[in-house]
JSON list of C-alpha atoms in Angstrom, two decimals:
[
{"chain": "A", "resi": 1, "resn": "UNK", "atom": "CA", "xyz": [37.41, 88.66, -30.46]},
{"chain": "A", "resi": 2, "resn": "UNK", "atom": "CA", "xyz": [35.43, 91.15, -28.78]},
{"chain": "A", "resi": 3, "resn": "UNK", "atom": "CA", "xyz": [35.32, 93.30, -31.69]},
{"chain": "A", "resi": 4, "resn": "UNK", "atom": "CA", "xyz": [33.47, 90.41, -33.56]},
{"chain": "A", "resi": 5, "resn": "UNK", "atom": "CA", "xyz": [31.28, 89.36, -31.46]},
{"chain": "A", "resi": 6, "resn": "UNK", "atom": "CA", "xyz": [29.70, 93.49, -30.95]},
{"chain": "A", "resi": 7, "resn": "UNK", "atom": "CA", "xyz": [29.71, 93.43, -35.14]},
{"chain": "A", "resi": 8, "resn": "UNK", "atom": "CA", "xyz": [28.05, 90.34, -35.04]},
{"chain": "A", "resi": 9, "resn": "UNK", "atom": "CA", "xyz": [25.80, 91.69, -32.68]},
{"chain": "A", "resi": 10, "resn": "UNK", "atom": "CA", "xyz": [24.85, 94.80, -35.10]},
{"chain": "A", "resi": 11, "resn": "UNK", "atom": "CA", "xyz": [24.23, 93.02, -37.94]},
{"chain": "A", "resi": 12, "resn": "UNK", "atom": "CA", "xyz": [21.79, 90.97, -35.98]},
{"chain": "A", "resi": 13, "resn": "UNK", "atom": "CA", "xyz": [20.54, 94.05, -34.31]},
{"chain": "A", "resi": 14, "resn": "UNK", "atom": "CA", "xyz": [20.41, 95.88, -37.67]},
{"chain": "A", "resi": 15, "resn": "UNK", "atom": "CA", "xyz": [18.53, 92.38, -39.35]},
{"chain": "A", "resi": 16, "resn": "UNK", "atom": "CA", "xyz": [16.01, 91.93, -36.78]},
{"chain": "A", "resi": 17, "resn": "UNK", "atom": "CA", "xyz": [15.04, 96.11, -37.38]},
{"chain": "A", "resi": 18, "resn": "UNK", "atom": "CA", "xyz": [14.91, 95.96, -41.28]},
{"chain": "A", "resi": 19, "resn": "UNK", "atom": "CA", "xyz": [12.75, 92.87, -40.59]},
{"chain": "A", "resi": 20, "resn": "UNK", "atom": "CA", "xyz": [10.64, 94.14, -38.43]},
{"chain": "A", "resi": 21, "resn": "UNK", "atom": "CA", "xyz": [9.81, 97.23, -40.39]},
{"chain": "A", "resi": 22, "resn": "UNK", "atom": "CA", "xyz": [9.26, 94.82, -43.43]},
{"chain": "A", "resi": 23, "resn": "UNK", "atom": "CA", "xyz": [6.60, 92.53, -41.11]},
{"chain": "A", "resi": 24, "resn": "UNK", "atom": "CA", "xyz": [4.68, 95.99, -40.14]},
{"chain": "A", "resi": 25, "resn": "UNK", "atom": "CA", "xyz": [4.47, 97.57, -43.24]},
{"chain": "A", "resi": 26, "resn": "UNK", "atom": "CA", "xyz": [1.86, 95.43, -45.08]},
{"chain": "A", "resi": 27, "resn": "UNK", "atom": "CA", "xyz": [0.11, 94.88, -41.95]},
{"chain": "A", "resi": 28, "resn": "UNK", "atom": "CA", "xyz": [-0.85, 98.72, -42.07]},
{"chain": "A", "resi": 29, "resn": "UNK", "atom": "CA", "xyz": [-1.41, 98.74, -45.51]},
{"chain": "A", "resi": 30, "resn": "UNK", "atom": "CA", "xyz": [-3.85, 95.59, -45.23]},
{"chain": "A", "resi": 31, "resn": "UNK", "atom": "CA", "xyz": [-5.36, 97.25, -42.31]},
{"chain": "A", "resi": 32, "resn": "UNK", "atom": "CA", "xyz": [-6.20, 100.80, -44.48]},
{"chain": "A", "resi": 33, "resn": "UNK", "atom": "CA", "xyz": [-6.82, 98.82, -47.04]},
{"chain": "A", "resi": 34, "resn": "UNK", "atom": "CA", "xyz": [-9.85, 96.88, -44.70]},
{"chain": "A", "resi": 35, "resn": "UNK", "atom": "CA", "xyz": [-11.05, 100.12, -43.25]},
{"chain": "A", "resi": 36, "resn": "UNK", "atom": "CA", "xyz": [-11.65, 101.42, -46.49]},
{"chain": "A", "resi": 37, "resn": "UNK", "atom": "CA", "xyz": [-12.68, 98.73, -48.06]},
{"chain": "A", "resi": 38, "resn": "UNK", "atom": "CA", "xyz": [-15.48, 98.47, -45.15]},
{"chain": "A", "resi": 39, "resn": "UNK", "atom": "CA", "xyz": [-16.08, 102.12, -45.12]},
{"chain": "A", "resi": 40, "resn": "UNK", "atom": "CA", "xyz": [-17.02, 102.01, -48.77]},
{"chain": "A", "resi": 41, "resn": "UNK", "atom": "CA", "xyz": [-19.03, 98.51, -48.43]},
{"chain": "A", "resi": 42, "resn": "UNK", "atom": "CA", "xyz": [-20.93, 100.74, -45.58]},
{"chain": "A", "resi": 43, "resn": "UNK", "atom": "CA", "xyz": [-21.55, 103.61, -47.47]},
{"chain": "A", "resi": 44, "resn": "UNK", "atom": "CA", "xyz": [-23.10, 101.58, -50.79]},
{"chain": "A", "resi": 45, "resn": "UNK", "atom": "CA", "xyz": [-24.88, 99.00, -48.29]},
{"chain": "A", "resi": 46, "resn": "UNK", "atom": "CA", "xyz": [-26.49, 102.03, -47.12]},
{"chain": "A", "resi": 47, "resn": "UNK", "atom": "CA", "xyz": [-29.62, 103.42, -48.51]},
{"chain": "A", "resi": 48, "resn": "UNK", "atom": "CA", "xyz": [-30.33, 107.37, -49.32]},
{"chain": "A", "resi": 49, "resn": "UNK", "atom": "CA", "xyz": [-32.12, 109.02, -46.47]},
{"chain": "A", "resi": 50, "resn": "UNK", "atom": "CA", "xyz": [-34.67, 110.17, -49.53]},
{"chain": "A", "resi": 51, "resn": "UNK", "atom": "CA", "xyz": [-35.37, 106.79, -50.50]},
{"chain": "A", "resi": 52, "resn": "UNK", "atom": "CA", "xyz": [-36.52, 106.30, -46.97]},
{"chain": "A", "resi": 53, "resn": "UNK", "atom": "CA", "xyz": [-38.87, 109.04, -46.89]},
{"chain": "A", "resi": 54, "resn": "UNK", "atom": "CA", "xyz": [-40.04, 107.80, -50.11]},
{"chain": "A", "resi": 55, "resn": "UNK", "atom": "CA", "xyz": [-41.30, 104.53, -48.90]},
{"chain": "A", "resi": 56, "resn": "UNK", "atom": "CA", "xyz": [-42.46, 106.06, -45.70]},
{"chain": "A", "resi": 57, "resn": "UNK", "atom": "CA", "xyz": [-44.76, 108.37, -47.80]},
{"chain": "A", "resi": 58, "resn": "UNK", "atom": "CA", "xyz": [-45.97, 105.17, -49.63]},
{"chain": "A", "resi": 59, "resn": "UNK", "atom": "CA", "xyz": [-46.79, 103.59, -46.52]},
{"chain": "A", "resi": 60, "resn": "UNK", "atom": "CA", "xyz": [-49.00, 106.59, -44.55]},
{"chain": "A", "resi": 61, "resn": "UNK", "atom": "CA", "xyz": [-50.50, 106.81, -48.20]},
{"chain": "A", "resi": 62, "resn": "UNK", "atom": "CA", "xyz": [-54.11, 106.35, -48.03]},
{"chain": "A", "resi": 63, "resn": "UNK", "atom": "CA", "xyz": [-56.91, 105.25, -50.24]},
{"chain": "A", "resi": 64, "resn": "UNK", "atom": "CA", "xyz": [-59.54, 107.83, -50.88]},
{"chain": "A", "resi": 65, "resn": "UNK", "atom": "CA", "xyz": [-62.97, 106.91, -49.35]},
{"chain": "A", "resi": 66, "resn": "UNK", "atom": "CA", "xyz": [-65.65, 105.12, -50.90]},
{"chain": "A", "resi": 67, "resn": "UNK", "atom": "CA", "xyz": [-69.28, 105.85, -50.24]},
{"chain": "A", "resi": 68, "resn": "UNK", "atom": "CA", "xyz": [-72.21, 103.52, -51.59]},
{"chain": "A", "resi": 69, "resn": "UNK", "atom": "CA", "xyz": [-74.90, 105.52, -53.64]},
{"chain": "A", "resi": 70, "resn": "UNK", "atom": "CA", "xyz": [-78.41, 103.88, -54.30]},
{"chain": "A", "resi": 71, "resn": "UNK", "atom": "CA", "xyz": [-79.68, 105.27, -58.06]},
{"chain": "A", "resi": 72, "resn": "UNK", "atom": "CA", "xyz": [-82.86, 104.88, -59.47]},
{"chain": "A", "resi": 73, "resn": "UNK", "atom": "CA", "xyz": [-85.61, 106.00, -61.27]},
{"chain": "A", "resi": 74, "resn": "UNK", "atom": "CA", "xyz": [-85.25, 107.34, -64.92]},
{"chain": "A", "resi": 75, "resn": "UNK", "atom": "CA", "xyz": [-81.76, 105.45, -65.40]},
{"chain": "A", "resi": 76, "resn": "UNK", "atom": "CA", "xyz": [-80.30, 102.62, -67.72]},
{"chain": "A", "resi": 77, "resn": "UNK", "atom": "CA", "xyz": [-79.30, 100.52, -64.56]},
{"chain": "A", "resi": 78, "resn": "UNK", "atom": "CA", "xyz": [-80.87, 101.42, -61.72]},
{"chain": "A", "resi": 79, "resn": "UNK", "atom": "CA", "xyz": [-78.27, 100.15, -58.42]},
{"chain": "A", "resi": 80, "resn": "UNK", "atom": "CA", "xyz": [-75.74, 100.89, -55.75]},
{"chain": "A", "resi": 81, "resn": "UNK", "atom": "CA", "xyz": [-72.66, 101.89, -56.67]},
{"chain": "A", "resi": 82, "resn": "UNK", "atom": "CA", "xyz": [-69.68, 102.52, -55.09]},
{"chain": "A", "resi": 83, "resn": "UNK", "atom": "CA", "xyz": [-67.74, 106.02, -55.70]},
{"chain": "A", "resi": 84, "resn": "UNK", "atom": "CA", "xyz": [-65.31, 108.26, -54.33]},
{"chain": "A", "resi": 85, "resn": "UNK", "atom": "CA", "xyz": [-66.16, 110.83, -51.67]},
{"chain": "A", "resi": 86, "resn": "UNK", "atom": "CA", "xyz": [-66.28, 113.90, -52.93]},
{"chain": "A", "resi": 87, "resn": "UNK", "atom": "CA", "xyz": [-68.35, 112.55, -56.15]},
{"chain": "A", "resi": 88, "resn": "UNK", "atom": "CA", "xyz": [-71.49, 114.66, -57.57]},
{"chain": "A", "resi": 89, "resn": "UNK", "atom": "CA", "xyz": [-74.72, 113.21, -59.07]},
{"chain": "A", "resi": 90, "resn": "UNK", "atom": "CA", "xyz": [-73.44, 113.36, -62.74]},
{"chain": "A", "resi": 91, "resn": "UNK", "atom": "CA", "xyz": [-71.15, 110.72, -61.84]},
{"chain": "A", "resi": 92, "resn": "UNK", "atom": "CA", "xyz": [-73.49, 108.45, -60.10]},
{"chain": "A", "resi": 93, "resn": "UNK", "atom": "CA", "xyz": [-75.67, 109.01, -63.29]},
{"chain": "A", "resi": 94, "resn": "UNK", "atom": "CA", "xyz": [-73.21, 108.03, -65.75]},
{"chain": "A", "resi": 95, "resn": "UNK", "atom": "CA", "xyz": [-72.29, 105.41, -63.57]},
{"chain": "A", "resi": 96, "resn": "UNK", "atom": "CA", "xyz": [-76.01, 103.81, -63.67]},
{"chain": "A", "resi": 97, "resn": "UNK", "atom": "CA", "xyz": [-75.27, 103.70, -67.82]},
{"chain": "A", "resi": 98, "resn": "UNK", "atom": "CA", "xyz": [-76.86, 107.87, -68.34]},
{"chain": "A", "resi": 99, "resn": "UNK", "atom": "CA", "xyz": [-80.25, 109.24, -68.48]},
{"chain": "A", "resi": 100, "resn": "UNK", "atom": "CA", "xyz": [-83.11, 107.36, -70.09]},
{"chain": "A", "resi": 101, "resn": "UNK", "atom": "CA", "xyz": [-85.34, 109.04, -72.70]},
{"chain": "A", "resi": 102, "resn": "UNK", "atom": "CA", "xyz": [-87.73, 109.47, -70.47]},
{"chain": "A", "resi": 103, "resn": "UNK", "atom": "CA", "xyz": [-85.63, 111.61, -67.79]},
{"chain": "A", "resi": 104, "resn": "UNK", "atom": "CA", "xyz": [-86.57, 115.21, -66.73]},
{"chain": "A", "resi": 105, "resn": "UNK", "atom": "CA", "xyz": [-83.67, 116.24, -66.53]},
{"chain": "A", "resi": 106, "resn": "UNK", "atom": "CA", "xyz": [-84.07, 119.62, -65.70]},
{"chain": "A", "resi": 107, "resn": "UNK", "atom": "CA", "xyz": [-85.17, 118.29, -62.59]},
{"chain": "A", "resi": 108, "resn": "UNK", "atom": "CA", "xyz": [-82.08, 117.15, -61.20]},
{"chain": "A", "resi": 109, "resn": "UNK", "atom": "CA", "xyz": [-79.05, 119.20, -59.97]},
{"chain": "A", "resi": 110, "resn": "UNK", "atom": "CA", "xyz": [-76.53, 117.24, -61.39]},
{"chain": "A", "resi": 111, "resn": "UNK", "atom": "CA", "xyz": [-73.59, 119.35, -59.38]},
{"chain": "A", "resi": 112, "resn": "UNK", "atom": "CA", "xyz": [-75.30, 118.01, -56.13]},
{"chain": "A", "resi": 113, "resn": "UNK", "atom": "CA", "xyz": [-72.54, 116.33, -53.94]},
{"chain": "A", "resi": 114, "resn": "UNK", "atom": "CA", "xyz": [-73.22, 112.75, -53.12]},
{"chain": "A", "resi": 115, "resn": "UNK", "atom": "CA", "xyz": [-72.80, 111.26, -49.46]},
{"chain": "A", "resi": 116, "resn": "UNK", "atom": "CA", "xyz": [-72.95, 107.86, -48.35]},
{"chain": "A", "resi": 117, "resn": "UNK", "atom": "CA", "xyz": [-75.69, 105.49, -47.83]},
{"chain": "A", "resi": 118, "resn": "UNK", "atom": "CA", "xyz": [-78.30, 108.17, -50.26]},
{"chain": "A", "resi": 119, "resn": "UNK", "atom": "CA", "xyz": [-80.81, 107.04, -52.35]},
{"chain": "A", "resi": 120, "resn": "UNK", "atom": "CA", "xyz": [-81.37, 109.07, -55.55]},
{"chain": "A", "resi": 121, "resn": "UNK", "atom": "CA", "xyz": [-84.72, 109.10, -57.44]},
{"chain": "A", "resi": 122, "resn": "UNK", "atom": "CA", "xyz": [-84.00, 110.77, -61.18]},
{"chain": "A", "resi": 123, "resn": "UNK", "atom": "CA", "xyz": [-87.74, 111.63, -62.11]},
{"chain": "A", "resi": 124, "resn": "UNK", "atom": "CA", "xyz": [-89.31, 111.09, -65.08]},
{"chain": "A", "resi": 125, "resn": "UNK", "atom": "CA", "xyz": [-91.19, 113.77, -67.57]},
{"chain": "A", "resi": 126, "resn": "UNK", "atom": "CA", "xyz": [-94.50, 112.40, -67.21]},
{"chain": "A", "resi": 127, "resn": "UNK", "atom": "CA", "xyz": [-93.92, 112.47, -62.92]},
{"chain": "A", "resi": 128, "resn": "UNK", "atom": "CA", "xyz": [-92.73, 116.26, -63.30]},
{"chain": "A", "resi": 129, "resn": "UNK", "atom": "CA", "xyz": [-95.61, 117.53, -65.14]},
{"chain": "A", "resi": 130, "resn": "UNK", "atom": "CA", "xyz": [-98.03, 115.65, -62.43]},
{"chain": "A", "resi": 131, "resn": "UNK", "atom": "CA", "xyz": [-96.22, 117.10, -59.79]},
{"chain": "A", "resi": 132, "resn": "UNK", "atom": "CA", "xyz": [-96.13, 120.68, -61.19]},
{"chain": "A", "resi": 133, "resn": "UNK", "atom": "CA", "xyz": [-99.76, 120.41, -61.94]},
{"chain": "A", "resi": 134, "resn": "UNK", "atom": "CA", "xyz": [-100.41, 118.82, -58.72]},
{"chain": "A", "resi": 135, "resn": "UNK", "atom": "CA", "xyz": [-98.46, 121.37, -56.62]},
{"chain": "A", "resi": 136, "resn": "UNK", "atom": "CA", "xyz": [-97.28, 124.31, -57.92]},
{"chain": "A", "resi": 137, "resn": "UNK", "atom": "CA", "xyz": [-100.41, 125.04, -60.47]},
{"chain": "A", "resi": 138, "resn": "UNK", "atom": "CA", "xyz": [-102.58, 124.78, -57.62]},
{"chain": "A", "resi": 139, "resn": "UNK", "atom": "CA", "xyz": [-103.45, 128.13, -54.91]},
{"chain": "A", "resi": 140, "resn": "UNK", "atom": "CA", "xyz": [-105.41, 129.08, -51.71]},
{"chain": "A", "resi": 141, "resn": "UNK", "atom": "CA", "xyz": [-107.54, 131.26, -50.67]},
{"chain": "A", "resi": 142, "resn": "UNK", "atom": "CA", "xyz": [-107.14, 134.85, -49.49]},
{"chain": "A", "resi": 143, "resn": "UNK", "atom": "CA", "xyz": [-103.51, 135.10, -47.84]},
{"chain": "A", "resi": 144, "resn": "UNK", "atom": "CA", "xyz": [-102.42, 131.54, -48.24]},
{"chain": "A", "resi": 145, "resn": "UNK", "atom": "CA", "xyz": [-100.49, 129.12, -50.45]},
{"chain": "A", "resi": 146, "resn": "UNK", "atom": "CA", "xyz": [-101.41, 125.38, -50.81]},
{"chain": "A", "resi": 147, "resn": "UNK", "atom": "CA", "xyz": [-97.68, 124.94, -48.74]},
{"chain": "A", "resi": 148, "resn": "UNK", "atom": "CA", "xyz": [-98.47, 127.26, -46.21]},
{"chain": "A", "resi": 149, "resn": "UNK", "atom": "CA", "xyz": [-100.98, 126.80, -43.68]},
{"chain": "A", "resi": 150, "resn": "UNK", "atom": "CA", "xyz": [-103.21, 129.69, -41.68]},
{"chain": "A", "resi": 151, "resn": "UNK", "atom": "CA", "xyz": [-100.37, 129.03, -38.23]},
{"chain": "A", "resi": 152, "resn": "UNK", "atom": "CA", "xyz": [-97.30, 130.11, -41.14]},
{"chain": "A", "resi": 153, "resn": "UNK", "atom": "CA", "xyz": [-96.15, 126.14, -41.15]},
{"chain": "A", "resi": 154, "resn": "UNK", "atom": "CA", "xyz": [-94.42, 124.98, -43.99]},
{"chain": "A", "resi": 155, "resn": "UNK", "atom": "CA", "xyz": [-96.05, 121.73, -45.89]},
{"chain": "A", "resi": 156, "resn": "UNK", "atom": "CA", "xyz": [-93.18, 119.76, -46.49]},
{"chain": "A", "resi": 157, "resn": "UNK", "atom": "CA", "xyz": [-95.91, 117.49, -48.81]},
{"chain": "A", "resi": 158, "resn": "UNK", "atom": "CA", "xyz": [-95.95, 120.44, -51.34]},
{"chain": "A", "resi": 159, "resn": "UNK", "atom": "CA", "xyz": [-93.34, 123.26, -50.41]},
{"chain": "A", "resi": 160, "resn": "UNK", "atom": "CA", "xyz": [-91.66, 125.08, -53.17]},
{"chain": "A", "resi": 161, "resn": "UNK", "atom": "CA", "xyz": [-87.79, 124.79, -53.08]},
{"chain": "A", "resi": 162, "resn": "UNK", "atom": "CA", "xyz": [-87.32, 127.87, -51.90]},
{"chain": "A", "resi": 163, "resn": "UNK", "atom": "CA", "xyz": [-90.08, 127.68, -49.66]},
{"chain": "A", "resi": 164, "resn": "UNK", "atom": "CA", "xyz": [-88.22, 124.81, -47.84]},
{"chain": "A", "resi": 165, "resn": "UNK", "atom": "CA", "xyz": [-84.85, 126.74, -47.95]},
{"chain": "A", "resi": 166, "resn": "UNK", "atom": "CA", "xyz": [-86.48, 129.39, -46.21]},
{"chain": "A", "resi": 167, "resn": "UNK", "atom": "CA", "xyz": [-86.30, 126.66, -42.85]},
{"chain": "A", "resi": 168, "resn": "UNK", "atom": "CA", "xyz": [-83.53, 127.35, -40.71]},
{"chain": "A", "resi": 169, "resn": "UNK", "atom": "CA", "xyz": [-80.59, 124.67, -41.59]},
{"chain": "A", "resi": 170, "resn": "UNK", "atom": "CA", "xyz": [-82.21, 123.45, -45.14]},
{"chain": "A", "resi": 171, "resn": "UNK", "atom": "CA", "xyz": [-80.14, 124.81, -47.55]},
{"chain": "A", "resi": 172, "resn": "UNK", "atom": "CA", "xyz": [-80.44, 124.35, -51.52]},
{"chain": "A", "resi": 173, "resn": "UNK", "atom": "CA", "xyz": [-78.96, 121.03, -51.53]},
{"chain": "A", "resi": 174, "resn": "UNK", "atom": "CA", "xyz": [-81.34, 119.67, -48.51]},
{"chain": "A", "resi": 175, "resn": "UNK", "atom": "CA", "xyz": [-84.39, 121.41, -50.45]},
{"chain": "A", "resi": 176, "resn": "UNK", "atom": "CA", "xyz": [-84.01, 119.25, -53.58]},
{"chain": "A", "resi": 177, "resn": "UNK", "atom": "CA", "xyz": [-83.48, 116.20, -51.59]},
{"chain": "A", "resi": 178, "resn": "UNK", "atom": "CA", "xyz": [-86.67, 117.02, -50.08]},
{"chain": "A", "resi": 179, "resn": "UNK", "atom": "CA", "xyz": [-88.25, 117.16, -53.40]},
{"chain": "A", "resi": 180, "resn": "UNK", "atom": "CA", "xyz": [-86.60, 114.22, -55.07]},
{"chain": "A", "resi": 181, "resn": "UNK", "atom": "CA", "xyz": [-87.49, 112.08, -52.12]},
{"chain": "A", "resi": 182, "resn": "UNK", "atom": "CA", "xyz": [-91.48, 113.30, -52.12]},
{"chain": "A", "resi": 183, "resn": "UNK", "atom": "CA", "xyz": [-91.71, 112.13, -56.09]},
{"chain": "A", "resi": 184, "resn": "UNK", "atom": "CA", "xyz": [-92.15, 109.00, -55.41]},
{"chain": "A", "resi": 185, "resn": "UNK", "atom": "CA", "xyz": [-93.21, 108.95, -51.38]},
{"chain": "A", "resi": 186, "resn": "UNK", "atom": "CA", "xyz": [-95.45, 111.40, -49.34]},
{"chain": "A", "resi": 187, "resn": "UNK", "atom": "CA", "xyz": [-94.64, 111.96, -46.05]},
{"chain": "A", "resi": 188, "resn": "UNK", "atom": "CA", "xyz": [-97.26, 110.98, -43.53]},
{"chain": "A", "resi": 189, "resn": "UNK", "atom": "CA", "xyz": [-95.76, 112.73, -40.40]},
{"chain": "A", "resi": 190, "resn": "UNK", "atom": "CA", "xyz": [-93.15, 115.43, -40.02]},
{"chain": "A", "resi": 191, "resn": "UNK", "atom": "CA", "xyz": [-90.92, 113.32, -38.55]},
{"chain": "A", "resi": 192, "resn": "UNK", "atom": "CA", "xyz": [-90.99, 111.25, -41.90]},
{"chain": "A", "resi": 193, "resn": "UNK", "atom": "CA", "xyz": [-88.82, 114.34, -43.15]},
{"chain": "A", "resi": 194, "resn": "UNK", "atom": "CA", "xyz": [-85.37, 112.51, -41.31]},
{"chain": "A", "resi": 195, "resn": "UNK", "atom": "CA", "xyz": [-86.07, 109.91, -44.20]},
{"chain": "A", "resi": 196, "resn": "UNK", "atom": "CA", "xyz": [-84.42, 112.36, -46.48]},
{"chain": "A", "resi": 197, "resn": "UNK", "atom": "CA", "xyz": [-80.10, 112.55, -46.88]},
{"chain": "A", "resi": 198, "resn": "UNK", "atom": "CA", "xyz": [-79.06, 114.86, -45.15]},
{"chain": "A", "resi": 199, "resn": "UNK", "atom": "CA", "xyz": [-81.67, 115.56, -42.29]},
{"chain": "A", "resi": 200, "resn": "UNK", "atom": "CA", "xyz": [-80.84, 114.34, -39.21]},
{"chain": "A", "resi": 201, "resn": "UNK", "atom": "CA", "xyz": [-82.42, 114.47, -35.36]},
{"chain": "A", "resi": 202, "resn": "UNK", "atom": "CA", "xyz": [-80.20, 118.44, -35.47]},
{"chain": "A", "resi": 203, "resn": "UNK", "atom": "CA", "xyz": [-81.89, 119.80, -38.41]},
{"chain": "A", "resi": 204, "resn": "UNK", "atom": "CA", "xyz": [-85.31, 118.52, -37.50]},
{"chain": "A", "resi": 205, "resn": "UNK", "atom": "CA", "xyz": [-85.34, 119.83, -34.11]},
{"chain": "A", "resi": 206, "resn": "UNK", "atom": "CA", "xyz": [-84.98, 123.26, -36.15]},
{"chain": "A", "resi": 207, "resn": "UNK", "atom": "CA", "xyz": [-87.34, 122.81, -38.01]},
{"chain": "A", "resi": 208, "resn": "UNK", "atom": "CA", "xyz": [-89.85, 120.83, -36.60]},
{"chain": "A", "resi": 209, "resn": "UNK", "atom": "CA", "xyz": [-92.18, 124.19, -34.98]},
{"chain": "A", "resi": 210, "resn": "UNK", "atom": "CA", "xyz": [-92.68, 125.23, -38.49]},
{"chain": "A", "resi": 211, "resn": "UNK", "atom": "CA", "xyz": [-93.32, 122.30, -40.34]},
{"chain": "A", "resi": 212, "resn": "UNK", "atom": "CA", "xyz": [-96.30, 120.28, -41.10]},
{"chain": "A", "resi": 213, "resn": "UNK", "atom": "CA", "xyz": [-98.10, 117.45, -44.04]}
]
């Protein structure tokens, strides 16, 4: 009797172990199978660290500056038009529909860099020859030029170009604004000269001991 009860006992003991291992088993398999199911669900879910910086470059991307340029004169259509920075005349030109017939334009530097707020005046023919007749056909007397008075100031009214570059801080570009601007105004005082792109209170304090109209 004793002998039957400890077999009964194994087989129960030996039951309760094959169905224990039987319980566990797809437990652990279920579990792996979650993990990696979740690893690989995190790893698609999961954008590439260069599509990141791609949108992050798209976002800190800026637009390029716009400046407002005032054309007139010898032009199709004369306005103000907005361009990029960094922009020369020629493309405010073409912008304003291209020369007219009438346009000297010889006159003009078309390379010139535009800034904002400027007003351009594109001369005609006819306003060229009087100024060249007006200004540079005309002369002094012994020692002096009609742009140069007897105290060595510079007439900003009739300066040549490179009379006016010879000012410390005018430069080429500064010298034809200077003359565009005086084709179709005079300057009345020196300080009239700030009227001009590109001359501001700096430039006239340089140049306002050897200037005069």
């Amino acid at each position: 009797m004793g002998k039957n009860k400890m077999a009964v006992i194994a087989i129960c003991l030996v039951f309760i172990v094959f169905s224990g291992i039987f319980y566990i088993k797809p437990g652990v398999d279920g579990t792996s199978t979650s993990i990696t199911s979740s690893t690989e669900a995190e790893s698609t879910s999961m954008p590439e660290s260069g599509s990141i910086k791609g949108k992050q470059a798209e976002s800190t991307h800026m637009p390029p500056d716009i400046i407002a340029v005032y054309i007139c004169g010898a032009v199709k259509n004369p306005g103000v038009y907005s361009l990029e920075n960094g922009q020369r005349l020629c493309d405010a030109v073409n912008a304003a529909g291209g020369f007219k017939k009438t346009a000297a334009r010889l006159s003009v530097n078309l390379a010139r860099l535009l800034s904002d707020g400027e007003q351009v005046i594109i001369p005609t023919k006819k306003q060229m020859a009087s100024y060249n007749k007006t200004y540079k056909g005309s002369s002094a007397g012994a020692g002096d030029t009609a742009s140069t008075n007897t105290d060595g100031l510079v007439n900003i009214n009739t300066a040549s170009r490179e009379e006016l570059m010879s000012l410390p801080g005018i430069g080429a570009s500064k010298a034809d604004a200077v003359i565009e601007y005086r084709l179709s105004n005079s300057f009345k005082t020196i300080e009239d000269i700030k009227n001009v792109t590109g001359i501001k209170d700096g430039v006239f304090n340089q140049i306002k001991n050897q200037i005069t109209v």
